[in-house]
Amino acid sequence: MVQGVPWVLPLIALALDAAVGDPAWLPHPVVLMGRVVRPGERWLRSTRLPLRAGGTVLALLLPLASWGCTWLLIRLAAGVHPWLGLAAEAWLFSTCLAARSLAEHALAVYRPLGAGDLAGARRRVGLIVGRDTEALDAVEVTRAAVETVAESTCDGVIAPLFWGLIGGAPLAMAYKAVNTLDSMVGHRDERYREFGWASARLDDLANLAPARLSALLLALAGLSPGALGIALRDARLHPSPNSGWPEAAMAGLLGVRLGGLNSYGGVPERRAYMGDPRRPLEPEDIPRAVRWMWLATVLGTGLGALALWKIA
């Protein structure tokens, strides 16, 4: 962490995210990033660069441009008045946090599921997961939603918070660019295996510390050494080097088992089990997971602000 990051910045950013989230009438930086990626991909593919080299150029340029644009906006605002600069940075930082959005999307799955509307729950969960959802039963819909809340606790909240504590809103925005690239081109299929290689590897690297920190914060939020123990035991079983950490910790907190058979484009893929099945999954586990996400987020934000205050 650096002295240039005001200790109140993460507190204000989280308060803004919790209060207003991502209003539809405000342009969201991640949406703008997504609009840049496809033209950039087409242009780089049209050059004579090898696919892996072209993908590496994109993986480096978008985060650097995101950092630079964010830094410039903050400097311009601060040139008018320091308080305006702080307000601009807090707002930009808040757009990197997705706690409210994650909670809303997860609870949008829970409401029809709890009311017995399985078809509606399938449609809702299909908006937030990559797996096939048309044939999922209530338990599998619940698992998909809980796993998404757990994984997104890292890349949607704790990771941008972590990088923002180190380098303010510019570095948090650079992280969101890395994460956006991974979601758009960091795939292992034939089209993106080479072009998306750098984006996927950079995302793995950017989430290395935040994923483990997410598991720790979830365990601390629940005062549960057992949840941390399950993360230490089971996280390595996940095909991702990072996603297993918050998922295993969440499984430990809820006392359920996550993982199992998923289907992607009709192709079945078995994921290793994480957690101990002390009881079966139930729809109420979705709001429970959301509450643990919020508690871990508040705890991480508070500890981060305290650390900034101590070094100021």
mmCIF file of C-alpha atoms in Angstrom, residues 81 98 148 216 232 259 289:
data_model
loop_
_atom_site.group_PDB
_atom_site.id
_atom_site.type_symbol
_atom_site.label_atom_id
_atom_site.label_comp_id
_atom_site.label_asym_id
_atom_site.label_seq_id
_atom_site.Cartn_x
_atom_site.Cartn_y
_atom_site.Cartn_z
ATOM 1 C CA HIS A 81 -10.436 21.152 -6.194
ATOM 2 C CA ALA A 98 -19.639 -5.349 -7.549
ATOM 3 C CA THR A 148 -20.981 -17.850 -8.352
ATOM 4 C CA LEU A 216 -9.334 -15.887 4.867
ATOM 5 C CA LEU A 232 -6.582 -25.238 2.578
ATOM 6 C CA GLY A 259 -18.717 -29.030 -7.021
ATOM 7 C CA ALA A 289 -23.906 -16.923 0.842
#
